[in-house]
mmCIF file of C-alpha atoms in Angstrom:
data_model
loop_
_atom_site.group_PDB
_atom_site.id
_atom_site.type_symbol
_atom_site.label_atom_id
_atom_site.label_comp_id
_atom_site.label_asym_id
_atom_site.label_seq_id
_atom_site.Cartn_x
_atom_site.Cartn_y
_atom_site.Cartn_z
ATOM 1 C CA MET A 1 38.941 -63.983 112.395
ATOM 2 C CA PRO A 2 41.939 -66.530 111.459
ATOM 3 C CA SER A 3 45.167 -66.375 113.576
ATOM 4 C CA HIS A 4 47.016 -64.784 110.878
ATOM 5 C CA ASP A 5 45.566 -62.442 108.143
ATOM 6 C CA PHE A 6 47.843 -62.533 105.198
ATOM 7 C CA ARG A 7 45.971 -59.920 103.018
ATOM 8 C CA ALA A 8 45.981 -56.927 105.453
ATOM 9 C CA PRO A 9 49.032 -54.647 105.636
ATOM 10 C CA ARG A 10 50.631 -54.775 108.961
ATOM 11 C CA LEU A 11 52.282 -51.727 110.495
ATOM 12 C CA PHE A 12 54.461 -51.340 113.570
ATOM 13 C CA VAL A 13 53.913 -48.516 115.798
ATOM 14 C CA ASP A 14 56.023 -47.435 118.668
ATOM 15 C CA ALA A 15 52.723 -46.546 120.900
ATOM 16 C CA PRO A 16 50.432 -48.297 123.190
ATOM 17 C CA LEU A 17 47.716 -50.297 121.464
ATOM 18 C CA ALA A 18 44.576 -50.529 123.150
ATOM 19 C CA GLN A 19 40.713 -50.391 122.014
ATOM 20 C CA ASP A 20 39.714 -46.687 120.754
ATOM 21 C CA ALA A 21 43.107 -45.437 121.289
ATOM 22 C CA ARG A 22 44.436 -43.037 118.616
ATOM 23 C CA VAL A 23 48.030 -43.414 117.195
ATOM 24 C CA PRO A 24 49.572 -40.621 115.192
ATOM 25 C CA LEU A 25 51.682 -41.799 111.937
ATOM 26 C CA ASP A 26 54.966 -40.655 110.945
ATOM 27 C CA ARG A 27 55.688 -39.201 107.425
ATOM 28 C CA ASP A 28 56.993 -42.482 106.233
ATOM 29 C CA GLN A 29 54.141 -44.333 107.444
ATOM 30 C CA SER A 30 51.744 -41.828 106.137
ATOM 31 C CA ASN A 31 53.667 -41.882 102.613
ATOM 32 C CA TYR A 32 53.407 -45.769 102.489
ATOM 33 C CA LEU A 33 49.769 -46.247 103.557
ATOM 34 C CA GLY A 34 48.548 -43.235 101.400
ATOM 35 C CA ASN A 35 51.175 -43.291 98.060
ATOM 36 C CA VAL A 36 52.162 -46.778 98.127
ATOM 37 C CA LEU A 37 49.157 -48.949 99.228
ATOM 38 C CA ARG A 38 46.715 -46.145 97.944
ATOM 39 C CA LEU A 39 44.616 -46.528 101.274
ATOM 40 C CA GLY A 40 42.597 -43.763 102.460
ATOM 41 C CA ALA A 41 40.352 -42.958 105.523
ATOM 42 C CA GLY A 42 38.451 -45.898 106.690
ATOM 43 C CA ALA A 43 40.319 -48.390 105.435
ATOM 44 C CA GLU A 44 41.628 -51.065 107.759
ATOM 45 C CA VAL A 45 45.251 -52.300 108.713
ATOM 46 C CA LEU A 46 46.531 -54.445 111.408
ATOM 47 C CA ALA A 47 48.913 -52.606 114.002
ATOM 48 C CA PHE A 48 51.496 -53.918 116.573
ATOM 49 C CA ASN A 49 54.161 -52.533 118.864
ATOM 50 C CA GLY A 50 55.784 -55.721 120.032
ATOM 51 C CA ARG A 51 54.331 -55.463 123.592
ATOM 52 C CA ASP A 52 50.435 -55.380 123.253
ATOM 53 C CA GLY A 53 49.619 -57.742 120.565
ATOM 54 C CA GLU A 54 48.055 -57.126 117.180
ATOM 55 C CA TRP A 55 45.169 -55.048 116.596
ATOM 56 C CA GLN A 56 42.638 -54.217 113.892
ATOM 57 C CA ALA A 57 42.939 -50.584 113.231
ATOM 58 C CA ALA A 58 41.230 -47.838 110.898
ATOM 59 C CA ILE A 59 43.045 -45.092 109.057
ATOM 60 C CA GLU A 60 42.083 -41.490 109.896
ATOM 61 C CA GLY A 61 42.910 -38.502 107.943
ATOM 62 C CA ARG A 62 41.361 -36.041 105.312
ATOM 63 C CA LYS A 63 44.086 -35.451 102.533
ATOM 64 C CA ARG A 64 46.430 -37.997 103.766
ATOM 65 C CA PRO A 65 46.579 -41.012 106.085
ATOM 66 C CA ASP A 66 47.888 -39.009 109.558
ATOM 67 C CA GLY A 67 46.700 -41.538 112.172
ATOM 68 C CA LEU A 68 45.278 -44.815 113.264
ATOM 69 C CA VAL A 69 42.216 -45.589 115.489
ATOM 70 C CA ILE A 70 42.126 -48.885 117.393
ATOM 71 C CA LEU A 71 39.636 -50.941 116.602
ATOM 72 C CA GLN A 72 39.773 -54.797 118.502
ATOM 73 C CA GLN A 73 42.659 -57.121 119.121
ATOM 74 C CA THR A 74 43.347 -59.798 116.605
ATOM 75 C CA ARG A 75 45.961 -61.883 118.378
ATOM 76 C CA PRO A 76 47.515 -61.736 121.882
ATOM 77 C CA GLN A 77 51.317 -60.641 122.590
ATOM 78 C CA ASP A 78 53.554 -63.970 122.302
ATOM 79 C CA ARG A 79 56.791 -64.411 123.220
ATOM 80 C CA LEU A 80 59.692 -65.655 121.190
ATOM 81 C CA ALA A 81 62.145 -68.214 122.260
ATOM 82 C CA ASP A 82 65.231 -66.937 124.202
ATOM 83 C CA LEU A 83 67.471 -67.341 121.320
ATOM 84 C CA THR A 84 70.268 -64.938 120.470
ATOM 85 C CA TYR A 85 71.815 -64.855 117.061
ATOM 86 C CA VAL A 86 75.633 -63.879 117.187
ATOM 87 C CA PHE A 87 77.060 -63.097 114.119
ATOM 88 C CA ALA A 88 80.301 -61.509 112.260
ATOM 89 C CA PRO A 89 78.609 -58.935 110.111
ATOM 90 C CA LEU A 90 78.628 -59.054 106.226
ATOM 91 C CA LYS A 91 78.448 -56.374 103.889
ATOM 92 C CA HIS A 92 75.474 -54.184 102.833
ATOM 93 C CA ALA A 93 72.847 -56.723 101.125
ATOM 94 C CA ARG A 94 74.014 -59.757 102.289
ATOM 95 C CA LEU A 95 73.694 -58.373 105.938
ATOM 96 C CA ASP A 96 70.302 -57.005 105.069
ATOM 97 C CA TYR A 97 69.294 -60.883 104.038
ATOM 98 C CA MET A 98 70.922 -62.422 106.880
ATOM 99 C CA VAL A 99 69.196 -59.845 109.604
ATOM 100 C CA GLN A 100 65.863 -60.581 107.677
ATOM 101 C CA LYS A 101 66.052 -64.492 107.760
ATOM 102 C CA ALA A 102 67.263 -64.380 111.240
ATOM 103 C CA ILE A 103 64.032 -62.735 112.097
ATOM 104 C CA GLU A 104 62.016 -64.909 110.239
ATOM 105 C CA MET A 105 63.366 -67.976 111.672
ATOM 106 C CA GLY A 106 62.516 -66.709 115.226
ATOM 107 C CA ALA A 107 65.603 -64.803 116.660
ATOM 108 C CA ALA A 108 64.812 -62.730 119.713
ATOM 109 C CA ALA A 109 68.288 -60.758 119.846
ATOM 110 C CA LEU A 110 70.733 -60.132 117.399
ATOM 111 C CA GLN A 111 74.416 -59.689 118.339
ATOM 112 C CA PRO A 112 77.083 -58.512 116.127
ATOM 113 C CA VAL A 113 80.666 -59.693 117.027
ATOM 114 C CA LEU A 114 83.788 -58.340 115.343
ATOM 115 C CA THR A 115 86.607 -61.250 114.681
ATOM 116 C CA ARG A 116 89.861 -61.136 112.813
ATOM 117 C CA PHE A 117 88.597 -62.158 109.742
ATOM 118 C CA THR A 118 85.321 -59.862 109.884
ATOM 119 C CA GLN A 119 84.787 -58.291 106.350
ATOM 120 C CA ALA A 120 82.811 -55.404 107.335
ATOM 121 C CA SER A 121 84.697 -52.735 109.579
ATOM 122 C CA ARG A 122 81.498 -50.765 110.101
ATOM 123 C CA VAL A 123 77.797 -51.964 111.132
ATOM 124 C CA ASN A 124 74.773 -49.557 110.651
ATOM 125 C CA THR A 125 72.640 -50.897 113.579
ATOM 126 C CA GLU A 126 69.863 -48.462 112.669
ATOM 127 C CA ARG A 127 69.726 -50.096 109.191
ATOM 128 C CA MET A 128 69.382 -53.790 111.025
ATOM 129 C CA ARG A 129 66.467 -52.438 113.245
ATOM 130 C CA ALA A 130 64.902 -51.313 110.207
ATOM 131 C CA ASN A 131 65.270 -54.657 108.576
ATOM 132 C CA VAL A 132 64.236 -56.233 111.929
ATOM 133 C CA VAL A 133 60.796 -54.226 111.885
ATOM 134 C CA GLU A 134 60.160 -54.720 108.035
ATOM 135 C CA ALA A 135 60.453 -58.495 108.224
ATOM 136 C CA ALA A 136 58.528 -58.793 111.554
ATOM 137 C CA GLU A 137 55.647 -56.485 109.678
ATOM 138 C CA GLN A 138 55.825 -58.633 106.567
ATOM 139 C CA CYS A 139 55.619 -62.280 108.195
ATOM 140 C CA GLY A 140 53.155 -61.775 110.805
ATOM 141 C CA ILE A 141 55.589 -61.745 113.652
ATOM 142 C CA LEU A 142 54.404 -59.838 116.810
ATOM 143 C CA SER A 143 58.034 -59.464 118.784
ATOM 144 C CA ILE A 144 60.620 -57.151 117.705
ATOM 145 C CA ALA A 145 64.000 -58.622 118.279
ATOM 146 C CA SER A 146 66.828 -56.691 119.831
ATOM 147 C CA VAL A 147 69.604 -55.117 118.084
ATOM 148 C CA ALA A 148 72.783 -54.889 120.080
ATOM 149 C CA GLU A 149 75.875 -52.850 118.998
ATOM 150 C CA PRO A 150 78.832 -54.825 117.767
ATOM 151 C CA VAL A 151 81.213 -55.812 120.307
ATOM 152 C CA PRO A 152 84.686 -57.830 119.819
ATOM 153 C CA LEU A 153 84.279 -61.457 120.024
ATOM 154 C CA GLU A 154 86.248 -61.674 123.235
ATOM 155 C CA ARG A 155 84.278 -59.074 124.972
ATOM 156 C CA PHE A 156 81.120 -60.663 124.320
ATOM 157 C CA LEU A 157 82.498 -64.079 125.616
ATOM 158 C CA SER A 158 83.510 -62.386 128.784
ATOM 159 C CA GLN A 159 80.176 -60.585 129.364
ATOM 160 C CA ARG A 160 77.645 -63.417 128.506
ATOM 161 C CA PRO A 161 75.975 -65.253 130.836
ATOM 162 C CA ALA A 162 77.859 -68.636 131.947
ATOM 163 C CA ASP A 163 74.529 -70.614 132.307
ATOM 164 C CA ARG A 164 73.374 -70.010 128.523
ATOM 165 C CA LEU A 165 74.062 -72.655 125.872
ATOM 166 C CA LEU A 166 76.483 -71.402 123.343
ATOM 167 C CA ILE A 167 76.176 -73.317 120.012
ATOM 168 C CA PHE A 168 79.307 -72.794 118.143
ATOM 169 C CA CYS A 169 78.758 -73.159 114.452
ATOM 170 C CA ASP A 170 82.497 -74.539 113.359
ATOM 171 C CA GLU A 171 83.591 -75.269 109.839
ATOM 172 C CA ALA A 172 86.594 -77.341 111.050
ATOM 173 C CA ALA A 173 84.409 -79.405 113.518
ATOM 174 C CA GLU A 174 84.065 -83.096 112.634
ATOM 175 C CA VAL A 175 80.756 -83.730 110.667
ATOM 176 C CA GLN A 176 78.153 -85.490 112.579
ATOM 177 C CA ASP A 177 74.198 -85.572 112.404
ATOM 178 C CA PRO A 178 73.568 -82.118 113.472
ATOM 179 C CA LEU A 179 70.328 -83.167 114.839
ATOM 180 C CA GLN A 180 71.686 -85.677 117.090
ATOM 181 C CA SER A 181 74.287 -83.421 118.258
ATOM 182 C CA LEU A 182 71.382 -81.031 119.330
ATOM 183 C CA GLN A 183 69.212 -83.555 120.773
ATOM 184 C CA GLY A 184 72.104 -84.455 123.268
ATOM 185 C CA ALA A 185 73.011 -80.929 124.168
ATOM 186 C CA ARG A 186 72.946 -79.888 127.748
ATOM 187 C CA GLU A 187 70.043 -78.169 129.393
ATOM 188 C CA ALA A 188 69.125 -74.877 127.711
ATOM 189 C CA ARG A 189 66.508 -73.169 129.865
ATOM 190 C CA HIS A 190 68.731 -70.425 130.388
ATOM 191 C CA GLY A 191 68.662 -69.350 126.574
ATOM 192 C CA ILE A 192 70.576 -70.106 123.638
ATOM 193 C CA ASP A 193 73.373 -68.192 122.098
ATOM 194 C CA LEU A 194 73.959 -69.086 118.294
ATOM 195 C CA LEU A 195 77.139 -68.100 117.148
ATOM 196 C CA ILE A 196 78.186 -68.008 113.302
ATOM 197 C CA GLY A 197 81.721 -66.898 112.032
ATOM 198 C CA PRO A 198 82.879 -64.655 109.341
ATOM 199 C CA GLU A 199 83.481 -65.934 105.628
ATOM 200 C CA GLY A 200 87.235 -66.251 106.403
ATOM 201 C CA GLY A 201 86.309 -68.427 109.406
ATOM 202 C CA PHE A 202 87.631 -68.184 113.205
ATOM 203 C CA ALA A 203 91.425 -67.642 113.713
ATOM 204 C CA GLU A 204 92.910 -70.538 115.753
ATOM 205 C CA GLU A 205 93.086 -68.504 118.908
ATOM 206 C CA GLU A 206 89.603 -67.436 118.508
ATOM 207 C CA ARG A 207 88.484 -70.983 118.374
ATOM 208 C CA ALA A 208 90.610 -72.247 121.297
ATOM 209 C CA LEU A 209 88.935 -69.346 123.326
ATOM 210 C CA LEU A 210 85.397 -70.451 122.172
ATOM 211 C CA LEU A 211 86.333 -74.067 123.112
ATOM 212 C CA ARG A 212 87.067 -73.159 126.636
ATOM 213 C CA GLN A 213 83.669 -71.798 127.136
ATOM 214 C CA PRO A 214 81.187 -73.279 129.632
ATOM 215 C CA LYS A 215 78.161 -75.038 128.408
ATOM 216 C CA ILE A 216 79.309 -75.015 124.501
ATOM 217 C CA LEU A 217 78.119 -77.206 121.672
ATOM 218 C CA ARG A 218 80.418 -77.431 118.893
ATOM 219 C CA LEU A 219 78.043 -78.083 115.730
ATOM 220 C CA ALA A 220 79.179 -78.912 111.942
ATOM 221 C CA LEU A 221 76.609 -77.853 109.233
ATOM 222 C CA GLY A 222 77.398 -80.669 106.803
ATOM 223 C CA PRO A 223 80.121 -81.474 104.384
ATOM 224 C CA ARG A 224 80.197 -78.367 102.597
ATOM 225 C CA ILE A 225 81.288 -74.803 103.433
ATOM 226 C CA MET A 226 78.391 -72.491 103.264
ATOM 227 C CA ARG A 227 78.512 -68.824 103.025
ATOM 228 C CA ALA A 228 77.646 -67.200 106.223
ATOM 229 C CA ASP A 229 74.233 -65.986 105.294
ATOM 230 C CA THR A 230 73.467 -69.340 104.303
ATOM 231 C CA ALA A 231 74.731 -70.687 107.292
ATOM 232 C CA ALA A 232 72.705 -68.533 109.196
ATOM 233 C CA VAL A 233 69.310 -70.070 107.906
ATOM 234 C CA ALA A 234 70.616 -73.619 108.133
ATOM 235 C CA ALA A 235 71.860 -73.213 111.779
ATOM 236 C CA LEU A 236 68.534 -71.547 112.688
ATOM 237 C CA ALA A 237 66.314 -74.130 111.450
ATOM 238 C CA LEU A 238 68.329 -76.913 113.144
ATOM 239 C CA VAL A 239 68.388 -74.924 116.553
ATOM 240 C CA GLN A 240 64.719 -74.025 116.436
ATOM 241 C CA ALA A 241 63.551 -77.519 115.225
ATOM 242 C CA VAL A 242 65.302 -79.406 118.213
ATOM 243 C CA LEU A 243 65.632 -76.770 121.046
ATOM 244 C CA GLY A 244 63.585 -73.923 120.180
ATOM 245 C CA ASP A 245 59.690 -73.062 119.729
ATOM 246 C CA TRP A 246 59.122 -75.350 116.284
ATOM 247 C CA GLY A 247 57.641 -78.066 118.518
ATOM 248 C CA GLY A 248 55.700 -75.672 120.393
ATOM 249 C CA LYS A 249 58.046 -75.185 123.148
ATOM 250 C CA SER A 250 60.379 -72.046 123.855
ATOM 251 C CA THR A 251 63.643 -72.037 125.686
#
């Protein structure tokens, strides 16, 4: 079997997965398989739980899908690079987009932080988690990124381990070759926190606080100002290419 089966529907289930195990489906999953995909008993899907790899499974149920029987493993569990995406929340659809793209780019954790110029005062973390699962289902991802509750930027900085590399994407930084800057980064074996600020940028006192952090890399994302959701994709691509798992290694 190929390493990725892009034709089979994939379903995240929060239950142990092993050969011959039976997994009940909740109402939304049953509706999705039966009414949206028009699948019935005996049809096969791929199931994963973020812990036990990916498994081929057959749908059970008479009138509507109500469970899965696990058949065989198709892929073993992998491990994401130790990369936390730290960001000032956006509003509604743009936050959905940002979360989905961060997951596609391989972020292992999402940490919203509140800054002086953060536009969204409320953050729906349950919606964020739903977007994490949906992106993983659609893109063949086996691991489910964690979603943390939002905290003020100052609190996040005071609580994060000092041995992690903090990559601070700063629109006020001098424009240099970002790939060269990342290649010269200090040791990142204890993990990476990648920080993108709000649309209005960082306040000067926030920038000063950030620049006092240990193991910090200040990074410019080119000569143009990007929207925050665009900056997320650009920054994650750069980090994954140089320090992350795109080259077959992980932090």
